[in-house]
């Protein structure tokens, strides 16, 4: 079986997923094309032109299956390379642009939305990493298309996507989960961007510090040239409470996961949350908002109502009364052995 794996915006989670596919299915003859995660507006619309100049020979080969991320303009590629149309086409949605929160002051742009929608329509199977991802795409596409100047057959268009939709999370690598610990080290291990809502996280820490509670904090995750100013401001007042700050190499990152006790998310945007799942595997008790994808993956004991008061109250209780923390979720449910058969069925068309 010969497969073409296309990733037009190879962010960390996308590379993790692509690496996992190739490692879990070595019997497949893989070809992999990916583009660096920068210049997003151009990347999502221009990836066929980039590959046209760099990888034309590879795209002209015959494949049994084409697996593409939702950032790939698959509909255009199939038009440019008719041989791809004969392959089984699988599109994987790590996220969807219909539910992506816009930075303050930015207006919605149609191009990323239409690339997502056309890719889904061109595919034989559309895979989402959560039910929330699938449902928010269908809702967002309906709302978007209703605003267009022509009356469109919305039910017909969206049912074509819904009927071929499958929910399969990005699996974690197989490893033995670590036990929970009862210390007071709080972990943040998300991208340093506006959509992760770091302001709420640091406001909660400031409230805890104001109450005189003891805690340490490890703030890691991918950094970018532009980042919310709350990071620099918070680093100053946190002082000696900080045990780790900034993006770390893999071994340091894993060691810090092994030393932390509570992992917190305050995000406004999440379709699966690999960073929280990784931390849970290493023994961190998760505290996540009761919204987005989180109700699918975490019982109510791990979710706060989403408001600042509940976040601070739960953190305070877990710090002062470690016995009140819930038992860790079973991270093995998120690992490759639990999902390999379902992925094989999608790839092979069973």
Short mmCIF file of C-alpha atoms in Angstrom, two decimals:
data_model
loop_
_atom_site.label_atom_id
_atom_site.label_comp_id
_atom_site.label_asym_id
_atom_site.label_seq_id
_atom_site.Cartn_x
_atom_site.Cartn_y
_atom_site.Cartn_z
CA UNK A 1 0.00 0.00 0.00
CA UNK A 2 1.41 3.35 -1.06
CA UNK A 3 0.40 6.51 0.80
CA UNK A 4 1.02 10.24 0.40
CA UNK A 5 0.99 12.21 3.66
CA UNK A 6 0.47 15.98 3.22
CA UNK A 7 0.85 18.53 6.00
CA UNK A 8 0.70 22.14 4.82
CA UNK A 9 1.29 23.79 8.21
CA UNK A 10 3.46 21.39 10.20
CA UNK A 11 2.97 22.69 13.74
CA UNK A 12 4.13 20.54 16.65
CA UNK A 13 0.88 18.61 17.08
CA UNK A 14 0.68 18.01 13.33
CA UNK A 15 4.21 16.59 13.26
CA UNK A 16 3.44 14.42 16.29
CA UNK A 17 0.42 12.98 14.48
CA UNK A 18 2.30 12.43 11.21
CA UNK A 19 5.23 10.77 13.00
CA UNK A 20 2.80 8.49 14.80
CA UNK A 21 1.12 7.39 11.57
CA UNK A 22 4.42 6.44 9.96
CA UNK A 23 5.68 4.64 13.08
CA UNK A 24 2.45 2.73 13.67
CA UNK A 25 2.03 1.61 10.06
CA UNK A 26 5.52 0.70 8.81
CA UNK A 27 3.95 -1.76 6.37
CA UNK A 28 2.70 1.24 4.35
CA UNK A 29 5.04 2.82 1.80
CA UNK A 30 4.83 6.46 2.88
CA UNK A 31 5.74 9.64 1.00
CA UNK A 32 5.54 12.73 3.23
CA UNK A 33 5.40 16.36 2.19
CA UNK A 34 5.12 19.14 4.76
CA UNK A 35 5.60 22.89 4.96
CA UNK A 36 6.86 24.95 7.91
CA UNK A 37 4.27 26.57 10.22
CA UNK A 38 4.68 30.22 9.28
CA UNK A 39 2.95 32.85 7.10
CA UNK A 40 -0.41 31.25 7.84
CA UNK A 41 -2.64 33.23 5.42
CA UNK A 42 -0.33 32.39 2.52
CA UNK A 43 0.41 28.85 3.64
CA UNK A 44 -3.20 27.69 3.84
CA UNK A 45 -4.09 29.14 0.43
CA UNK A 46 -0.78 28.80 -1.40
CA UNK A 47 0.37 25.29 -0.51
CA UNK A 48 -0.56 23.82 -3.94
CA UNK A 49 1.64 26.42 -5.66
CA UNK A 50 4.54 25.78 -3.27
CA UNK A 51 4.39 22.04 -3.89
CA UNK A 52 3.84 22.60 -7.60
CA UNK A 53 7.29 24.17 -7.76
CA UNK A 54 9.04 21.82 -5.34
CA UNK A 55 7.38 18.41 -5.44
CA UNK A 56 5.64 18.04 -8.79
CA UNK A 57 7.14 14.62 -9.54
CA UNK A 58 6.05 13.23 -6.17
CA UNK A 59 2.49 14.51 -6.64
CA UNK A 60 2.23 12.92 -10.08
CA UNK A 61 2.82 9.41 -8.74
CA UNK A 62 -0.01 6.94 -8.16
CA UNK A 63 -1.10 6.34 -4.56
CA UNK A 64 -3.57 4.06 -2.84
CA UNK A 65 -4.38 6.66 -0.19
CA UNK A 66 -3.74 10.38 0.30
CA UNK A 67 -3.81 11.60 3.90
CA UNK A 68 -3.91 15.38 4.27
CA UNK A 69 -4.36 17.82 7.12
CA UNK A 70 -7.19 20.33 6.92
CA UNK A 71 -4.66 23.07 6.08
CA UNK A 72 -4.04 21.38 2.71
CA UNK A 73 -5.98 22.78 -0.24
CA UNK A 74 -6.82 19.26 -1.31
CA UNK A 75 -9.52 20.22 -3.80
CA UNK A 76 -7.03 22.33 -5.78
CA UNK A 77 -4.34 19.63 -5.62
CA UNK A 78 -6.74 17.02 -6.97
CA UNK A 79 -7.53 19.38 -9.85
CA UNK A 80 -3.86 19.97 -10.60
CA UNK A 81 -2.90 16.29 -10.27
CA UNK A 82 -5.76 14.06 -11.48
CA UNK A 83 -3.92 10.93 -10.36
CA UNK A 84 -4.62 11.98 -6.76
CA UNK A 85 -8.34 11.81 -7.49
CA UNK A 86 -8.05 8.04 -8.01
CA UNK A 87 -6.64 7.52 -4.50
CA UNK A 88 -8.64 7.17 -1.31
CA UNK A 89 -8.57 10.65 0.23
CA UNK A 90 -8.54 11.17 4.00
CA UNK A 91 -8.54 14.67 5.52
CA UNK A 92 -7.61 15.06 9.19
CA UNK A 93 -8.89 18.08 11.13
CA UNK A 94 -6.64 18.94 14.07
CA UNK A 95 -8.65 22.16 14.21
CA UNK A 96 -11.12 23.98 12.01
CA UNK A 97 -11.04 27.59 10.99
CA UNK A 98 -14.77 28.09 11.60
CA UNK A 99 -14.23 27.79 15.37
CA UNK A 100 -10.83 29.47 15.65
CA UNK A 101 -11.00 32.62 17.81
CA UNK A 102 -9.81 35.74 16.04
CA UNK A 103 -7.31 38.14 17.59
CA UNK A 104 -8.81 41.39 18.81
CA UNK A 105 -9.37 43.78 15.92
CA UNK A 106 -9.18 41.17 13.16
CA UNK A 107 -12.08 40.39 10.85
CA UNK A 108 -12.97 36.95 9.58
CA UNK A 109 -11.39 35.99 6.24
CA UNK A 110 -13.24 33.69 3.87
CA UNK A 111 -10.23 31.94 2.31
CA UNK A 112 -9.19 29.69 5.25
CA UNK A 113 -12.81 28.73 5.83
CA UNK A 114 -13.35 27.76 2.21
CA UNK A 115 -10.11 25.74 2.09
CA UNK A 116 -11.38 23.72 5.07
CA UNK A 117 -14.80 23.24 3.52
CA UNK A 118 -13.60 22.31 0.03
CA UNK A 119 -11.04 19.87 1.48
CA UNK A 120 -13.79 18.16 3.46
CA UNK A 121 -16.01 17.95 0.39
CA UNK A 122 -13.17 16.55 -1.76
CA UNK A 123 -12.31 13.82 0.76
CA UNK A 124 -13.67 10.29 1.01
CA UNK A 125 -13.29 10.32 4.79
CA UNK A 126 -13.15 13.36 7.08
CA UNK A 127 -11.53 12.68 10.46
CA UNK A 128 -11.83 14.96 13.49
CA UNK A 129 -9.91 14.72 16.74
CA UNK A 130 -13.05 15.43 18.81
CA UNK A 131 -16.80 15.59 18.47
CA UNK A 132 -16.55 19.27 19.40
CA UNK A 133 -14.28 19.82 16.39
CA UNK A 134 -16.73 18.11 14.04
CA UNK A 135 -19.82 19.82 15.40
CA UNK A 136 -18.26 23.28 15.55
CA UNK A 137 -17.19 22.97 11.91
CA UNK A 138 -20.69 22.01 10.81
CA UNK A 139 -22.28 24.80 12.86
CA UNK A 140 -19.70 27.35 11.75
CA UNK A 141 -19.98 26.40 8.09
CA UNK A 142 -23.76 26.71 8.23
CA UNK A 143 -23.61 30.15 9.85
CA UNK A 144 -20.95 31.30 7.39
CA UNK A 145 -22.73 30.08 4.27
CA UNK A 146 -26.01 31.64 5.42
CA UNK A 147 -24.33 35.04 5.15
CA UNK A 148 -23.29 34.51 1.53
CA UNK A 149 -25.15 36.49 -1.19
CA UNK A 150 -26.71 33.38 -2.80
CA UNK A 151 -29.13 30.83 -1.43
CA UNK A 152 -27.05 27.68 -1.07
CA UNK A 153 -28.19 24.08 -0.51
CA UNK A 154 -26.87 24.06 3.05
CA UNK A 155 -28.36 20.73 4.11
CA UNK A 156 -27.01 18.99 1.03
CA UNK A 157 -23.53 20.47 1.37
CA UNK A 158 -23.13 19.86 5.09
CA UNK A 159 -24.65 16.39 5.06
CA UNK A 160 -21.96 15.37 2.57
CA UNK A 161 -19.39 16.24 5.22
CA UNK A 162 -21.31 14.84 8.19
CA UNK A 163 -22.01 11.51 6.50
CA UNK A 164 -18.32 10.75 6.01
CA UNK A 165 -17.10 12.16 9.33
CA UNK A 166 -15.19 10.00 11.84
CA UNK A 167 -13.87 11.05 15.26
CA UNK A 168 -10.34 9.78 16.06
CA UNK A 169 -8.08 11.70 18.46
CA UNK A 170 -4.39 12.21 17.86
CA UNK A 171 -3.02 9.27 19.88
CA UNK A 172 -0.17 9.60 22.34
CA UNK A 173 2.89 7.38 22.16
CA UNK A 174 2.64 4.23 24.23
CA UNK A 175 4.19 4.59 27.68
CA UNK A 176 3.39 3.58 31.24
CA UNK A 177 1.48 6.40 32.97
CA UNK A 178 3.13 7.89 36.04
CA UNK A 179 1.26 8.09 39.37
CA UNK A 180 -0.09 11.36 40.72
CA UNK A 181 1.91 13.41 43.22
CA UNK A 182 0.68 15.54 46.10
CA UNK A 183 2.99 18.54 45.81
CA UNK A 184 2.24 22.19 45.01
CA UNK A 185 3.86 22.65 41.61
CA UNK A 186 1.47 24.06 38.99
CA UNK A 187 2.20 23.52 35.29
CA UNK A 188 1.39 25.61 32.21
CA UNK A 189 2.62 23.89 29.02
CA UNK A 190 0.70 25.52 26.18
CA UNK A 191 1.51 27.78 23.25
CA UNK A 192 2.26 31.34 24.35
CA UNK A 193 -0.54 32.89 22.30
CA UNK A 194 -3.70 34.86 22.84
CA UNK A 195 -6.11 31.96 22.21
CA UNK A 196 -4.74 30.04 25.20
CA UNK A 197 -6.00 32.83 27.50
CA UNK A 198 -2.88 33.14 29.70
CA UNK A 199 -4.36 36.22 31.37
CA UNK A 200 -6.85 34.05 33.27
CA UNK A 201 -4.10 31.65 34.38
CA UNK A 202 -1.80 34.33 35.75
CA UNK A 203 -4.71 36.20 37.36
CA UNK A 204 -5.52 33.00 39.26
CA UNK A 205 -1.91 32.64 40.39
CA UNK A 206 -1.87 36.26 41.55
CA UNK A 207 -5.03 35.67 43.57
CA UNK A 208 -3.49 32.58 45.19
CA UNK A 209 -0.31 34.50 46.00
CA UNK A 210 -2.40 37.30 47.49
CA UNK A 211 -3.98 34.78 49.85
CA UNK A 212 -0.53 33.69 50.98
CA UNK A 213 -0.80 30.15 49.54
CA UNK A 214 2.40 28.24 48.84
CA UNK A 215 2.96 27.03 45.30
CA UNK A 216 5.56 26.77 42.55
CA UNK A 217 4.96 27.25 38.85
CA UNK A 218 6.53 25.83 35.69
CA UNK A 219 5.59 27.82 32.58
CA UNK A 220 6.65 26.07 29.39
CA UNK A 221 5.27 25.66 25.87
CA UNK A 222 6.03 26.88 22.38
CA UNK A 223 7.00 30.55 22.10
CA UNK A 224 6.76 32.95 19.17
CA UNK A 225 8.18 36.33 18.25
CA UNK A 226 4.98 38.05 19.37
CA UNK A 227 3.50 36.90 22.66
CA UNK A 228 0.95 38.31 25.13
CA UNK A 229 2.60 40.86 27.44
CA UNK A 230 1.14 39.10 30.50
CA UNK A 231 4.00 36.58 30.36
CA UNK A 232 6.76 39.12 30.91
CA UNK A 233 4.73 41.02 33.51
CA UNK A 234 3.94 37.84 35.45
CA UNK A 235 7.51 36.58 35.41
CA UNK A 236 8.49 39.67 37.38
CA UNK A 237 6.05 39.30 40.28
CA UNK A 238 6.20 35.49 40.48
CA UNK A 239 9.86 35.72 41.45
CA UNK A 240 11.19 32.65 43.25
CA UNK A 241 7.98 30.72 42.72
CA UNK A 242 9.15 30.04 39.14
CA UNK A 243 11.00 26.73 38.72
CA UNK A 244 11.00 26.74 34.91
CA UNK A 245 10.20 29.41 32.31
CA UNK A 246 9.98 29.27 28.54
CA UNK A 247 10.26 26.71 25.77
CA UNK A 248 12.45 23.75 26.75
CA UNK A 249 14.27 20.92 24.94
CA UNK A 250 12.51 17.58 25.01
CA UNK A 251 14.39 15.98 27.90
CA UNK A 252 14.00 19.04 30.14
CA UNK A 253 10.33 19.30 29.21
CA UNK A 254 9.65 15.66 30.15
CA UNK A 255 11.59 15.96 33.41
CA UNK A 256 9.51 18.98 34.34
CA UNK A 257 6.28 17.10 33.57
CA UNK A 258 7.52 14.38 35.94
CA UNK A 259 8.03 16.95 38.70
CA UNK A 260 4.76 18.88 38.41
CA UNK A 261 1.54 18.11 40.28
CA UNK A 262 -1.31 20.05 38.65
CA UNK A 263 -1.66 21.02 34.99
CA UNK A 264 -4.01 23.91 34.22
CA UNK A 265 -5.70 25.06 31.03
CA UNK A 266 -7.64 28.32 30.73
CA UNK A 267 -7.85 28.24 26.93
CA UNK A 268 -10.45 29.84 24.70
CA UNK A 269 -9.58 27.42 21.89
CA UNK A 270 -8.94 23.70 22.09
CA UNK A 271 -9.95 20.82 19.87
CA UNK A 272 -8.14 18.05 21.80
CA UNK A 273 -5.44 19.40 24.12
CA UNK A 274 -2.39 17.20 23.64
CA UNK A 275 -0.30 19.16 26.13
CA UNK A 276 -2.73 18.41 28.96
CA UNK A 277 -2.88 14.73 27.97
CA UNK A 278 0.92 14.54 27.99
CA UNK A 279 1.03 16.07 31.47
CA UNK A 280 -1.60 13.63 32.75
CA UNK A 281 0.49 10.73 31.42
CA UNK A 282 3.37 12.05 33.52
CA UNK A 283 1.28 12.22 36.71
CA UNK A 284 -0.24 15.73 36.69
CA UNK A 285 -3.85 16.13 37.77
CA UNK A 286 -5.68 18.19 35.10
CA UNK A 287 -7.80 21.26 35.78
CA UNK A 288 -9.56 22.31 32.57
CA UNK A 289 -12.51 24.56 31.65
CA UNK A 290 -15.95 23.03 31.22
CA UNK A 291 -16.18 23.90 27.53
CA UNK A 292 -14.76 23.15 24.06
CA UNK A 293 -13.47 19.57 23.73
CA UNK A 294 -12.80 18.99 27.42
CA UNK A 295 -16.13 17.39 28.44
CA UNK A 296 -15.38 14.58 25.98
CA UNK A 297 -12.08 13.70 27.58
CA UNK A 298 -12.38 14.63 31.28
CA UNK A 299 -14.98 13.85 33.91
CA UNK A 300 -16.62 16.71 35.78
CA UNK A 301 -14.18 16.37 38.70
CA UNK A 302 -11.41 17.79 36.48
CA UNK A 303 -13.46 20.65 35.01
CA UNK A 304 -14.15 24.08 36.48
CA UNK A 305 -17.16 26.10 35.39
CA UNK A 306 -15.06 28.39 33.22
CA UNK A 307 -15.21 31.49 35.41
CA UNK A 308 -12.29 32.99 37.31
CA UNK A 309 -13.81 32.47 40.75
CA UNK A 310 -14.25 28.72 40.29
CA UNK A 311 -10.77 28.34 38.84
CA UNK A 312 -9.18 30.08 41.80
CA UNK A 313 -11.31 28.23 44.35
CA UNK A 314 -10.49 24.81 42.88
CA UNK A 315 -6.78 25.55 42.69
CA UNK A 316 -6.78 26.79 46.28
CA UNK A 317 -8.53 23.62 47.48
CA UNK A 318 -6.17 21.32 45.56
CA UNK A 319 -3.12 23.15 46.92
CA UNK A 320 -4.21 23.19 50.55
CA UNK A 321 -5.97 19.81 50.56
CA UNK A 322 -4.12 17.45 48.21
CA UNK A 323 -6.43 14.58 49.20
CA UNK A 324 -9.30 16.48 47.51
CA UNK A 325 -7.72 16.06 44.09
CA UNK A 326 -9.47 13.49 41.90
CA UNK A 327 -7.74 10.27 40.85
CA UNK A 328 -5.83 10.63 37.59
CA UNK A 329 -7.64 9.79 34.34
CA UNK A 330 -6.41 6.62 32.62
CA UNK A 331 -3.99 8.01 30.04
CA UNK A 332 -3.74 4.63 28.31
CA UNK A 333 -7.11 5.38 26.70
CA UNK A 334 -5.38 8.11 24.67
CA UNK A 335 -2.42 6.04 23.47
CA UNK A 336 -1.84 4.35 20.10
CA UNK A 337 -2.75 0.78 21.14
CA UNK A 338 -6.32 1.95 21.82
CA UNK A 339 -6.67 3.59 18.39
CA UNK A 340 -4.50 1.71 15.90
CA UNK A 341 -7.30 -0.56 14.61
CA UNK A 342 -9.63 2.40 14.01
CA UNK A 343 -6.91 4.27 12.13
CA UNK A 344 -6.16 1.19 10.03
CA UNK A 345 -9.83 0.96 9.05
CA UNK A 346 -9.82 4.61 7.93
CA UNK A 347 -6.61 4.21 5.91
CA UNK A 348 -7.65 0.95 4.27
CA UNK A 349 -11.31 1.73 3.70
CA UNK A 350 -12.74 -1.03 5.86
#
